[in-house]
């Protein structure tokens, strides 16, 4: 992961903040967004503040492992998923847009 990845994570978060403020969507899925917070690329306290103070009734789903404890404490719902069976176990290669 390089500087460009950090920049992309920040740019994405900035767009989400604008969309939340404008109440653009009712549902946001920030897929694998726990990682940028875990790595320190996006400030967890800022994320919590933005989510707490969002003007509407938007639902925000954040996925990814290693979610910061502060985020877990703030969240309404937290799940921990583990694989039981996966097509890769049978030799199927990953699919663009699904596994990567």
C-alpha positions as a printed Julia matrix, in Angstrom:
100×3 Matrix{Float64}:
   0.0     0.0     0.0
   1.41    3.31   -0.99
   0.82    7.01   -0.74
  -1.6     6.89   -3.67
  -3.76    4.36   -1.8
  -3.85    6.68    1.21
  -4.84    9.59   -1.01
  -7.62    7.56   -2.63
  -8.94    6.54    0.8
  -8.99   10.18    1.93
 -10.62   11.32   -1.33
 -13.3     8.66   -0.95
 -13.99    9.68    2.64
 -14.21   13.35    1.66
 -16.83   12.44   -0.97
 -18.81   10.42    1.57
 -18.77   13.4     3.94
 -20.12   15.67    1.2
 -22.82   13.16    0.29
 -23.86   12.7     3.91
 -24.1    16.45    4.43
 -26.19   16.83    1.26
 -28.3    13.8     2.2
 -27.62   12.44   -1.28
 -28.39    8.79   -0.46
 -30.26    6.9     2.25
 -27.82    3.97    2.39
 -24.04    4.01    2.22
 -21.94    0.85    2.1
 -18.32    1.74    2.86
 -16.85   -1.59    1.84
 -13.56   -2.47    3.58
 -13.48    1.03    5.12
 -12.38   -0.31    8.5
  -8.9    -0.82    7.01
  -8.1     2.86    6.28
  -9.05    3.69    9.84
  -7.02    0.77   11.22
  -3.98    1.9     9.21
  -4.39    5.53   10.31
  -5.18    6.84    6.83
  -8.58    8.15    7.93
  -9.11    9.44   11.46
 -11.56    7.28   13.4
 -12.62   10.14   15.67
 -13.5    12.21   12.59
 -15.54    9.34   11.13
 -17.47    8.95   14.38
 -18.09   12.71   14.61
 -19.35   12.88   11.02
 -21.6     9.86   11.49
 -22.95   11.13   14.81
 -23.67   14.59   13.4
 -25.03   13.62    9.97
 -28.13   15.66    9.26
 -30.41   12.96    7.93
 -31.5     9.46    8.69
 -29.0     7.79    6.4
 -27.83    4.29    7.17
 -24.08    3.7     6.96
 -22.56    0.23    6.75
 -18.81   -0.1     7.24
 -17.14   -3.41    6.45
 -13.64   -4.77    6.99
 -11.57   -6.48    9.61
  -9.7    -4.79   12.44
 -12.29   -2.08   13.0
 -10.99    0.35   15.6
 -12.42   -0.23   19.07
 -13.83    3.31   19.12
 -15.84    2.57   15.98
 -17.1    -0.71   17.39
 -18.18    1.06   20.59
 -20.0     3.74   18.58
 -21.76    1.38   16.17
 -25.35    0.25   16.6
 -24.67   -3.18   15.09
 -21.43   -5.13   14.82
 -21.0    -8.56   13.27
 -18.02  -10.84   12.96
 -18.26  -13.05    9.89
 -16.16  -16.11    9.22
 -15.98  -18.27    6.13
 -17.66  -21.64    6.23
 -17.31  -22.43    2.53
 -15.89  -20.47   -0.41
 -15.56  -21.23   -4.16
 -11.8   -20.65   -3.89
 -11.63  -23.73   -1.66
 -12.56  -25.74   -4.76
  -9.98  -23.97   -6.94
 -12.19  -21.26   -8.44
 -10.21  -18.09   -9.04
 -11.28  -14.78   -7.59
 -13.63  -12.61   -9.61
 -12.96   -8.96  -10.3
 -15.49   -6.87   -8.39
 -16.25   -9.7    -5.98
 -13.02  -10.86   -4.32
 -10.83   -7.98   -5.53
